[in-house]
Every structure is written in structure tokens, then in C-alpha cells.
Short mmCIF file of C-alpha atoms in Angstrom, two decimals:
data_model
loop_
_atom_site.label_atom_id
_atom_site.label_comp_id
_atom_site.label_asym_id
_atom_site.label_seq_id
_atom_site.Cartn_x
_atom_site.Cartn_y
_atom_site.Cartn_z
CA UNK V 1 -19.12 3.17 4.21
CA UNK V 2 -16.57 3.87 7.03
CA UNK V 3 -12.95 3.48 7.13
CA UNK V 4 -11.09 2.14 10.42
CA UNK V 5 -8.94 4.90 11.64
CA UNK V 6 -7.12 3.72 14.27
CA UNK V 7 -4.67 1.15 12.24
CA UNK V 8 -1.44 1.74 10.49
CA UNK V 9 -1.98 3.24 7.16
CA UNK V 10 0.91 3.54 4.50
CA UNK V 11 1.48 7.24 3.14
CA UNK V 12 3.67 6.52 0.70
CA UNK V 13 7.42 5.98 0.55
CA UNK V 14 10.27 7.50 2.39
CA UNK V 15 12.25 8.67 -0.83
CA UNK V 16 9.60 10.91 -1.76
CA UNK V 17 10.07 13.33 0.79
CA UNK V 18 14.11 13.29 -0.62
CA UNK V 19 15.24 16.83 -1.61
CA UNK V 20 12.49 19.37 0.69
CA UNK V 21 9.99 17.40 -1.38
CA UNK V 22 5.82 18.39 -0.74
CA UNK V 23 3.56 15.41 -1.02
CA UNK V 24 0.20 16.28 -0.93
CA UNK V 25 -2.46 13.22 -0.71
CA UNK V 26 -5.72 12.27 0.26
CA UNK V 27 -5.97 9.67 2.29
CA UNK V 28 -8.68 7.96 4.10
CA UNK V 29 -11.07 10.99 2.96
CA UNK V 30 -8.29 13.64 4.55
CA UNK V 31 -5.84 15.85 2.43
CA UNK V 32 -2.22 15.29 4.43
CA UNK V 33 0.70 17.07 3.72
CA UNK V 34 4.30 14.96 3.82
CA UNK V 35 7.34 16.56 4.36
CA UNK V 36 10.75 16.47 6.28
CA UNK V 37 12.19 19.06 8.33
CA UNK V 38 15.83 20.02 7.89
CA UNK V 39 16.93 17.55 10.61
CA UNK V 40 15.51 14.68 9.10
CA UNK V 41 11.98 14.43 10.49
CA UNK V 42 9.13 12.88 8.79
CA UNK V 43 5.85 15.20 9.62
CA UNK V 44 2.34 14.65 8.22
CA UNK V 45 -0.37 17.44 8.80
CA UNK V 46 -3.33 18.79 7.28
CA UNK V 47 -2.69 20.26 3.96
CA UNK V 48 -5.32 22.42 3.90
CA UNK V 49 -4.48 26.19 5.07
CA UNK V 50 -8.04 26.93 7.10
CA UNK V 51 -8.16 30.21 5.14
CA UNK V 52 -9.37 29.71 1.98
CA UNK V 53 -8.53 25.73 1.88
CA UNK V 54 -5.61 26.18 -0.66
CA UNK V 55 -3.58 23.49 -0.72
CA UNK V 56 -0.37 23.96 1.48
CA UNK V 57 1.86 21.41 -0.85
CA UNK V 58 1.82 23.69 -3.58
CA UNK V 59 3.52 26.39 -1.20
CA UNK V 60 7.24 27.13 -0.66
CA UNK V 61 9.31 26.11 2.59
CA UNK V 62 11.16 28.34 4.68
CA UNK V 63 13.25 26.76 6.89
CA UNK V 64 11.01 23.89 8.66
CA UNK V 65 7.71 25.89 8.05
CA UNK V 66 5.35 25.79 4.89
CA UNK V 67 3.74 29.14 3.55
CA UNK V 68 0.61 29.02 1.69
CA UNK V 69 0.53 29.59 -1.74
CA UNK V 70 -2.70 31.70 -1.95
CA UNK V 71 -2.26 34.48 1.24
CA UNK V 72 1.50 33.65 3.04
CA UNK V 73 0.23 32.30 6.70
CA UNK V 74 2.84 30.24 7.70
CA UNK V 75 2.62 26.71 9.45
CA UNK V 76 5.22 25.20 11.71
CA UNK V 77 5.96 21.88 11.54
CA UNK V 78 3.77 20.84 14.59
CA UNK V 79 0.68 22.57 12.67
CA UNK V 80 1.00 25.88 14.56
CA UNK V 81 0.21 29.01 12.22
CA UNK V 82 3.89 31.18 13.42
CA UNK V 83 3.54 34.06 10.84
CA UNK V 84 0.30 36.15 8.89
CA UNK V 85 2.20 38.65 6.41
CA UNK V 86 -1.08 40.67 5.81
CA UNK V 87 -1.92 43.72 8.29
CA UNK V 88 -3.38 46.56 8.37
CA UNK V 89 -0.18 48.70 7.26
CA UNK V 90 0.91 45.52 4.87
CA UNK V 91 4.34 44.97 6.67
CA UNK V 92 5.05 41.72 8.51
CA UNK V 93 6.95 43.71 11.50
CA UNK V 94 3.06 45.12 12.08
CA UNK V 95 1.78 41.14 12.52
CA UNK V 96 0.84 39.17 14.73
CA UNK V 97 0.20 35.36 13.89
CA UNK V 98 -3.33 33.88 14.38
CA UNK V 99 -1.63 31.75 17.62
CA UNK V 100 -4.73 30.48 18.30
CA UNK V 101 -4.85 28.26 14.41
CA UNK V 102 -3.34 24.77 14.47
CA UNK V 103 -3.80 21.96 11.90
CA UNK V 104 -4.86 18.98 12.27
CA UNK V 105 -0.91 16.40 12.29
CA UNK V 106 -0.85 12.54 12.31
CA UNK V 107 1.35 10.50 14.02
CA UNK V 108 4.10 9.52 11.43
CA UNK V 109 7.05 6.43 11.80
CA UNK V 110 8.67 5.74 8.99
CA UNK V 111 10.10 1.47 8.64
CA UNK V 112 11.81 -0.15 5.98
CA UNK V 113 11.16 2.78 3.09
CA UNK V 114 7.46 3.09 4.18
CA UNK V 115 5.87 6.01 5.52
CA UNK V 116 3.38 4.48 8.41
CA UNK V 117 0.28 6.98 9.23
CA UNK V 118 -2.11 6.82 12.01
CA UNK V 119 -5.49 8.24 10.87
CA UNK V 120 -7.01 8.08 14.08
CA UNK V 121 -7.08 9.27 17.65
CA UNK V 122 -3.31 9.90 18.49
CA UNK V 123 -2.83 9.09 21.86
CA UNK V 124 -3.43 5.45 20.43
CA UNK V 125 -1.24 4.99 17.74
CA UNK V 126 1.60 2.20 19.29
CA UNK V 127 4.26 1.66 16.89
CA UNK V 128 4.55 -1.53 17.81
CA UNK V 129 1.32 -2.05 15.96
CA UNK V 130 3.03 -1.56 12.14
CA UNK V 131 2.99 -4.33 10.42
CA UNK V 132 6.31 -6.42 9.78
CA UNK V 133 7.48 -5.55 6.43
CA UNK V 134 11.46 -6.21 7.52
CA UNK V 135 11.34 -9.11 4.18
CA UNK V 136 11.07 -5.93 1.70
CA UNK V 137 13.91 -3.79 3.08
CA UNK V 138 16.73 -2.69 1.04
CA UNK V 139 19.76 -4.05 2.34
CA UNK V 140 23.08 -5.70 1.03
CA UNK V 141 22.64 -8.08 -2.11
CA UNK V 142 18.92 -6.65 -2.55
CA UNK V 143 17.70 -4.71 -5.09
CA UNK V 144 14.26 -2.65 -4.45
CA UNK V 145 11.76 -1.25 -7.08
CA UNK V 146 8.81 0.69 -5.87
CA UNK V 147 5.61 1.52 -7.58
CA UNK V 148 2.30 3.75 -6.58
CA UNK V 149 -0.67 4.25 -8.45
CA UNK V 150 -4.72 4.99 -7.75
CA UNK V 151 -7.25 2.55 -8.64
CA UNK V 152 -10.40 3.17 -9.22
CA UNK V 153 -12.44 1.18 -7.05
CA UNK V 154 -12.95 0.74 -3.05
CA UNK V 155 -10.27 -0.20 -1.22
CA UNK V 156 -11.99 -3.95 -0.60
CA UNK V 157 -12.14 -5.07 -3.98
CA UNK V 158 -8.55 -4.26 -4.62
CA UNK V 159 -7.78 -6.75 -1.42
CA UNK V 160 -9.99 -9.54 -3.20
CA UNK V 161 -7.87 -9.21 -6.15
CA UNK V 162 -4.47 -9.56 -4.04
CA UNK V 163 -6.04 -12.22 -2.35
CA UNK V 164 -7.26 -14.31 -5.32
CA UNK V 165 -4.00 -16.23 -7.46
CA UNK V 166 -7.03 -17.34 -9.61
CA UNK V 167 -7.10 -14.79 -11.98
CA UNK V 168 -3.50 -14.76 -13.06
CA UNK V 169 -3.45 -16.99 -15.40
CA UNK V 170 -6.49 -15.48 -17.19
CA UNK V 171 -5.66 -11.31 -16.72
CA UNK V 172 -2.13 -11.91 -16.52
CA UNK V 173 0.11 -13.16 -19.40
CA UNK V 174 3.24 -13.07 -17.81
CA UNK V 175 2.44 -14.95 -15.27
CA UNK V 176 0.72 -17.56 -17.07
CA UNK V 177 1.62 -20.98 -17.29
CA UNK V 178 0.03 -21.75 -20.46
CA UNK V 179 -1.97 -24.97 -21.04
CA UNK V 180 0.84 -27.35 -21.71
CA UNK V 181 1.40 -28.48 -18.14
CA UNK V 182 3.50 -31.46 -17.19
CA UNK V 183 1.55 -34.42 -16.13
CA UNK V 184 3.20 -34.09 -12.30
CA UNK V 185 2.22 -30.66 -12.17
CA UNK V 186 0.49 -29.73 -8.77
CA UNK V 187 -1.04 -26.52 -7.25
CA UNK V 188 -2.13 -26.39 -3.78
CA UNK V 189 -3.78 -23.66 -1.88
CA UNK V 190 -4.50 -22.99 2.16
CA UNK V 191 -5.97 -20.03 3.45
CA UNK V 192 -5.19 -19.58 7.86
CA UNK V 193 -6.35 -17.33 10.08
CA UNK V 194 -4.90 -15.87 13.53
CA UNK V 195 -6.68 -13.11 15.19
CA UNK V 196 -6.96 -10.54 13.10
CA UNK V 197 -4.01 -11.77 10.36
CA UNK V 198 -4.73 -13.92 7.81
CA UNK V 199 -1.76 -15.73 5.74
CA UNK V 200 -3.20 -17.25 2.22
CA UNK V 201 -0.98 -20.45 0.89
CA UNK V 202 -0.30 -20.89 -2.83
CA UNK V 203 2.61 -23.26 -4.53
CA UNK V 204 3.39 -24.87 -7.63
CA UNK V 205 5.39 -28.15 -8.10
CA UNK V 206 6.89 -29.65 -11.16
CA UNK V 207 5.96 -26.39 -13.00
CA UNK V 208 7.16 -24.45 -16.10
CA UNK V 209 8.94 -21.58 -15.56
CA UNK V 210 6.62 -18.39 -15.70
CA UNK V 211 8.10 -16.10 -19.07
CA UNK V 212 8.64 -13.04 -16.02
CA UNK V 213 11.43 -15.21 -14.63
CA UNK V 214 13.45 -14.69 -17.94
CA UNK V 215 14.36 -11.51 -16.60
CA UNK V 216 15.20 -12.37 -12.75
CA UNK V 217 16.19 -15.79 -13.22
CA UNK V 218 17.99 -16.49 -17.05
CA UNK V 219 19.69 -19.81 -16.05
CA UNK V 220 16.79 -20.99 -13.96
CA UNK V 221 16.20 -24.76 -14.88
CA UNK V 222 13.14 -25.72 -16.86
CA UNK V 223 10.83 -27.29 -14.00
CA UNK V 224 10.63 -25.24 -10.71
CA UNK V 225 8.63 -24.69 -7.65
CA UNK V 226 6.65 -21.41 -8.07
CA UNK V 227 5.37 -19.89 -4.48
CA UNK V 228 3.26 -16.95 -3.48
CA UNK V 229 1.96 -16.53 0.27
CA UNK V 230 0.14 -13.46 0.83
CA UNK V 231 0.09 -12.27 4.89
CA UNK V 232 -2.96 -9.71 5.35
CA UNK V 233 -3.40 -7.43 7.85
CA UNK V 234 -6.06 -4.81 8.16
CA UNK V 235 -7.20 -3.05 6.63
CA UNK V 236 -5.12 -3.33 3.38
CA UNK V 237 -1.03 -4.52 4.09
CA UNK V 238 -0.40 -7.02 2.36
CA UNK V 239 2.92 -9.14 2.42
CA UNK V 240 3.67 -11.06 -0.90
CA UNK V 241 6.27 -13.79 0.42
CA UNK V 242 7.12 -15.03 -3.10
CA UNK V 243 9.74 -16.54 -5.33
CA UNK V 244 10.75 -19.76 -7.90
CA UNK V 245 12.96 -22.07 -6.52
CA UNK V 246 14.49 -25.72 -7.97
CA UNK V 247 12.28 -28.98 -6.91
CA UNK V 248 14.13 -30.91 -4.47
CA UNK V 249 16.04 -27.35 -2.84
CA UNK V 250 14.58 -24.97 0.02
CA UNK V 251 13.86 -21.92 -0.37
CA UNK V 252 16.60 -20.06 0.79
CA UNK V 253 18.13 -20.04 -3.03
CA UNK V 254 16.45 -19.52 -6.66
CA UNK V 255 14.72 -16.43 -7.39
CA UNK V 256 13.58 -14.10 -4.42
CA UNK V 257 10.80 -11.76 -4.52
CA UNK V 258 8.60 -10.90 -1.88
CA UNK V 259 6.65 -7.85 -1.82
CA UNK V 260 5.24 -5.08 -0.34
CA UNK V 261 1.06 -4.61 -1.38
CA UNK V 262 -0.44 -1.98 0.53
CA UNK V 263 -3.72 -0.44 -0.03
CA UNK V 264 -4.87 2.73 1.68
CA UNK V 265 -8.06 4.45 0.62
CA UNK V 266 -8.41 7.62 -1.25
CA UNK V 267 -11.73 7.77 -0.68
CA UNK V 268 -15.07 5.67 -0.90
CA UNK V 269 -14.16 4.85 -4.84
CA UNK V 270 -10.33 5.10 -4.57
CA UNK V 271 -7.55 3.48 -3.36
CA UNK V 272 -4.20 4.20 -3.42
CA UNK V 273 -1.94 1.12 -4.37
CA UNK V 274 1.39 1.19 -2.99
CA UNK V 275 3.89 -1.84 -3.69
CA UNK V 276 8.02 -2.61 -3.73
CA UNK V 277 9.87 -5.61 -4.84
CA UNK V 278 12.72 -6.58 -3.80
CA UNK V 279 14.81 -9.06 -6.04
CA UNK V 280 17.96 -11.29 -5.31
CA UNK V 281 19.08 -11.95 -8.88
CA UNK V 282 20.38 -9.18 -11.14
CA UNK V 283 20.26 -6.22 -8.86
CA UNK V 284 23.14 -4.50 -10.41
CA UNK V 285 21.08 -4.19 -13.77
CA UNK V 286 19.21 -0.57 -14.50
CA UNK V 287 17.86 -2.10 -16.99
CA UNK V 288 16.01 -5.14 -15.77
CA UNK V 289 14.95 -2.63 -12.71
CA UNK V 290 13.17 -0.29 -15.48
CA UNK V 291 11.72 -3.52 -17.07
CA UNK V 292 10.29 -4.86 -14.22
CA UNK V 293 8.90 -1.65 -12.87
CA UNK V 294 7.52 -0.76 -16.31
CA UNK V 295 5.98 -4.40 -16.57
CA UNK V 296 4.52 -5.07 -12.91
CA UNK V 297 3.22 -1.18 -12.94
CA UNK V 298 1.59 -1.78 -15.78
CA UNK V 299 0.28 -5.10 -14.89
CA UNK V 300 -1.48 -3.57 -11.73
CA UNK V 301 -2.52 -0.09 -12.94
CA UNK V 302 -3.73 -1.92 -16.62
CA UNK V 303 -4.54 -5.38 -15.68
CA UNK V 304 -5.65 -5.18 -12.34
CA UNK V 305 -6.80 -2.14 -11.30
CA UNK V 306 -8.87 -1.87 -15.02
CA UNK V 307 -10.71 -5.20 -14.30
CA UNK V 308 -11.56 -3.58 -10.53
CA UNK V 309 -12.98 -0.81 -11.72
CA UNK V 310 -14.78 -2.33 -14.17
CA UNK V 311 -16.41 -4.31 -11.50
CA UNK V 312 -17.01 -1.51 -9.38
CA UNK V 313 -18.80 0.20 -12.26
CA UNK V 314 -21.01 -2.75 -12.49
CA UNK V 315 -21.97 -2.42 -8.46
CA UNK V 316 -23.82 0.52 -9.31
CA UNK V 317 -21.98 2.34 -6.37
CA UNK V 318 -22.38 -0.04 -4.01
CA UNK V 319 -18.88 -0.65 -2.21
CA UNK V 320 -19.92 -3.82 0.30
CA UNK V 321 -19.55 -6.36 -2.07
CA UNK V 322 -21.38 -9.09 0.10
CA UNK V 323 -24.23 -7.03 0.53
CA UNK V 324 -24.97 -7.93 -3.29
CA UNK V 325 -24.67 -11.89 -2.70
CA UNK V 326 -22.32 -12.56 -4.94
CA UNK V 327 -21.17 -15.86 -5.64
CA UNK V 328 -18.50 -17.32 -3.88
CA UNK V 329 -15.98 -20.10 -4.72
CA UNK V 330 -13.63 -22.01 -2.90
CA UNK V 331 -10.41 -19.52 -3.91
CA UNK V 332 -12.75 -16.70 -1.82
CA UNK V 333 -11.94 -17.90 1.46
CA UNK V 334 -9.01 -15.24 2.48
CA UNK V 335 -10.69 -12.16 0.51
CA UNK V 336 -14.50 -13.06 2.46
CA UNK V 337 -11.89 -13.77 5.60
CA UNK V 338 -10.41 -10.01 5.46
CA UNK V 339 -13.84 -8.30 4.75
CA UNK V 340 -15.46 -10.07 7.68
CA UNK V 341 -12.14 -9.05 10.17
CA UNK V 342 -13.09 -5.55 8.38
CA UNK V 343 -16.60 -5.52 9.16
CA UNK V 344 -15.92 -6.72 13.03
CA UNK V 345 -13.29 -4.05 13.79
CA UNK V 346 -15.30 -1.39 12.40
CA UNK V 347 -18.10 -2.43 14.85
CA UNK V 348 -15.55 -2.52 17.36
CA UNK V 349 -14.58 0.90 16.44
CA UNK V 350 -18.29 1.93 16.20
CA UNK V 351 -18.96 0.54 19.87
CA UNK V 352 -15.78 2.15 21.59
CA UNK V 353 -16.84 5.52 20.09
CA UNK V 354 -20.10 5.51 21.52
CA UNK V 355 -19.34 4.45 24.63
CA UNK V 356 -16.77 7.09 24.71
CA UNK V 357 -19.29 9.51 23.61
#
């Protein structure tokens, strides 16, 4: 199954190029090296030295250049091999550097923490196409936790998770409500679509609090309004624009959480999950930072991401789950939404190609 390649992919997160930091990932079905030079630049290239395919992450750095940890060529920052230590006479003043070698780089922006690829065709890749993820931003009186992990499933099922509030309260204990729910309780759900961006509606009235807001919300009262609206865009960034607030009150007070859910294939049966939350309650606390890291990592990576590839196991390798004619229910809408923008753009994709061709 094809991915779309010319979209805004997420790489991972700026911190984790921090210190001359190597990150070496496969993404979209390519092995991409991360790294920033000494003035501050973010670079993504091939991390594959075209020698003997070693790895280039697991080389050493001399000043903004990477040498490979199998033979010595060294890469420039723009891809450009600039040194081959092995001649004739085994000197490097005797070398000259294979000019004519350059890998494969990606256009790279870096917003708000994230680390925005472009997979595809360069001369395409418009910044102002990144998706708007100013809500999970560390700034003054916010605290930020960030999370990765691989599932093991394609990168579509994973959405349809994110996309369902369904499940919770039956894969999720924390965040369920138990069956003891006032007689006033209401849930409501809407699912909206604009172009290519669909936004998913989900709220709770006269409800219990949920036992995760012990920790970001102590003094919360008893009977709140829970909300979670999820903004997709494709293929996989998500926007969780969620939080607890009193009945009666707005939202701009109570508990604050949105997040950051954003999906970017390893491969055909992999996905990396990349997520954040930032929190408006108790962001001075270590401690509830490691709790709530520990808890929703564990939630996806054990919860989630066991029950997806579980399912995908029981496609039989089959990764277009609409192909199989599954059944649908109501609480489908956005995740059958998002595969159908999928399947359009790819076409769209396909078509330009060949017409290019």
C-alpha cells in the first residue's frame, strides 16, 4: 500500500537532537538521519552511507559533517561526501573525495518542539502547509510531557483508534467513568468535515470526574464537563483539544490538556506514535510529570497500540481495512472520513505522477 509523500510528516521532537545528538529512523519506508549543525540547524538526510549501507547515526561528528562508522567517508551537512580517508598510500593528504556522491536530504522546519519532514518532491514542500499545533507549545504557565513509541500495526488503524472515544471506557481504566452515572449525565458526539480536515466532537455533561484528573486537577469539584475534540489532518496529525472544566463555566479555566497525536509510518506494519501534553495545573511538580508520562505511555504503547496489533494480526496482512467489509457503527464516521481523504489524495498523487511522467 502507498504512503502520500508530499505532506508534512513529524520526525520526532526538537529536544532530541539536544547535545550533537544522532537520530536515526525509518520513516515512511526511508532510513533519515536527524541532526543539528553547530549553528543551530535542523538537517535530515539519508542515513545510509552508499558504501556498504552502514548506518551513518552510529558514526561520530566532526564539526558539521558525519563520518561513517564502517570505512570514514565523510558527509556534509547538505549530503555531499567532502572526505574518503582510504587511498592507495592510506594517508588522507593522498585523497580525493568521491565529489560526485550526495545523499538523498529532506526538507526539515522545526514548530512548536516538532520536527516537520517533507518525504516528497522538495521543490513542493510550503511550510505554510504544517499543520497548526501552536495549542501544544511550551510557553509560560505550561507544562509539556512528550512521549514516542512504535506500534505495531499500519499507520490507519492507529488513526481509527484516535478517532474512536468508544473504546475508552472499555481498554482504558483511567479514563473510565464507571457504571454509576448520574441520571443528567449526557454524551454527545459530531464528526465535521472541511476539505481535507476533519474535526471529531466529543463532551460530557453532569459527569464524574475521570480517576486521571486526581493528579491534574485535586480540588476539581465532583460533577464536571469532560471534552475531547480531535482535529485530523492527513495523513496522521492529530490535535487532541481536551480538558475538564466546571458545568455552568467556559472553558478557558479547569483542567487544560490538549495534545499533540501524530502518526508517521515506519513502514507498511509500523507506525511511529509521537504525542505531547501540555497541562495547566501542577506544572511545577516532577513528580506528577513522571506519573503522567509513565501512565499515558503506557496506556498507548500497552492499551492501545496492543489491541492494534492484535487486530492487525487478525487481517492476515491486509492493511486497507475497508477492503475486508468490516462493520461499521455510527462512532466510525471520522476514522472511515480520514481513510477515504487518504484514499483520494493518494489517487491524486498517483494521477499527478503520471502525468508528470
Amino acid at each position: 500500500m502507498p504512503f502520500l509523500r508530499n505532506v508534512w510528516y513529524c520526525a520526532g521532537w526538537s529536544h532530541e537532537l539536544d547535545d550533537g545528538a544522532f537520530v536515526g529512523r525509518k520513516l515512511v519506508g526511508e532510513h533519515v538521519l536527524l541532526y543539528r549543525t553547530e549553528a543551530g540547524k535542523a538537517v535530515a538526510m539519508s542515513n545510509v552511507c552508499p558504501h556498504r549501507f552502514a548506518p551513518l547515526s552510529e558514526g561520530k561528528r566532526i564539526g558539521d559533517s558525519i563520518s561513517c562508522p564502517y570505512h570514514g567517508l565523510e558527509f556534509d551537512s547538505s549530503g555531499q561526501c567532502v572526505r574518503n580517508p582510504n587511498g592507495d598510500k592510506g594517508t588522507a593528504t593522498d585523497l580525493k573525495a568521491p565529489r560526485a556522491i550526495r545523499l538523498k536530504t529532506y526538507p526539515l522546519e522545526e514548530r512548536w518542539g516538532i520536527l516537520f519532514i517533507w518525504m516528497g518532491k522538495p521543490e513542493k514542500a510550503d511550510p505554510a502547509l504544517i499543520p497548526d499545533f501552536s495549542m501544544t507549545a511550551p510557553r509560560e504557565g505550561i507544562a509539556v510531557i512528550y512521549g514516542h513509541h512504535v506500534t505495531h500495526g499500519h499507520y490507519e488503524l492507529v488513526a481509527d483508534n484516535l478517532l474512536d472515544r468508544t473504546h475508552v471506557q472499555f481498554l482504558h481504566p483511567m479514563l473510565d467513568l464507571g457504571e454509576n452515572l448520574p441520571e443528567n449525565f449526557e454524551r454527545h458526539y459530531k464528526t465535521e468535515q472541511e476539505g481535507n480536515v476533519i474535526w471529531d466532537y466529543h463532551y460530557e455533561l453532569n459527569s464524574p470526574r475521570l480517576p486521571l484528573l486526581s493528579l491534574l486537577w485535586p480540588d476539581a469539584p465532583d460533577i464536571v464537563e469532560n471534552y475531547f475534540n480531535v482535529r485530523w489532518e492527513a495523513p496522521g496529525n492529530m490535535l487532541l483539544d481536551s480538558g475538564v472544566t466546571e458545568m455552568g463555566s467556559n472553558r478557558t479555566v479547569g483542567s487544560f490538556t490538549p495534545m499533540a497525536n501524530m502518526l508517521t509510518p515506519q513502514d507498511e506494519n509500523s507506525t511511529h506514535y509521537f504525542w505531547n501534553m501540555p497541562r495547566n495545573r501542577n506544572i511545577d511538580s516532577e513528580e506528577v510529570s513522571e506519573k503522567l508520562r509513565k501512565g499515558i505511555g503506557g496506556t498507548f504503547a500497552n492499551e492501545d497500540g496492543r489491541m492494534v496489533a492484535l487486530c492487525a494480526e487478525m487481517m492476515n496482512g491486509e492493511t486497507d481495512l475497508l477492503k475486508l467489509k468490516p462493520l461499521l457503527l455510527p462512532s466510525d464516521e471520522a476514522a472511515v472520513r480520514a481513510r477515504r481523504t487518504i484514499a483520494r489524495l493518494l489517487a491524486e498523487e498517483a494521477a499527478e505522477a503520471a502525468a508528470e511522467a
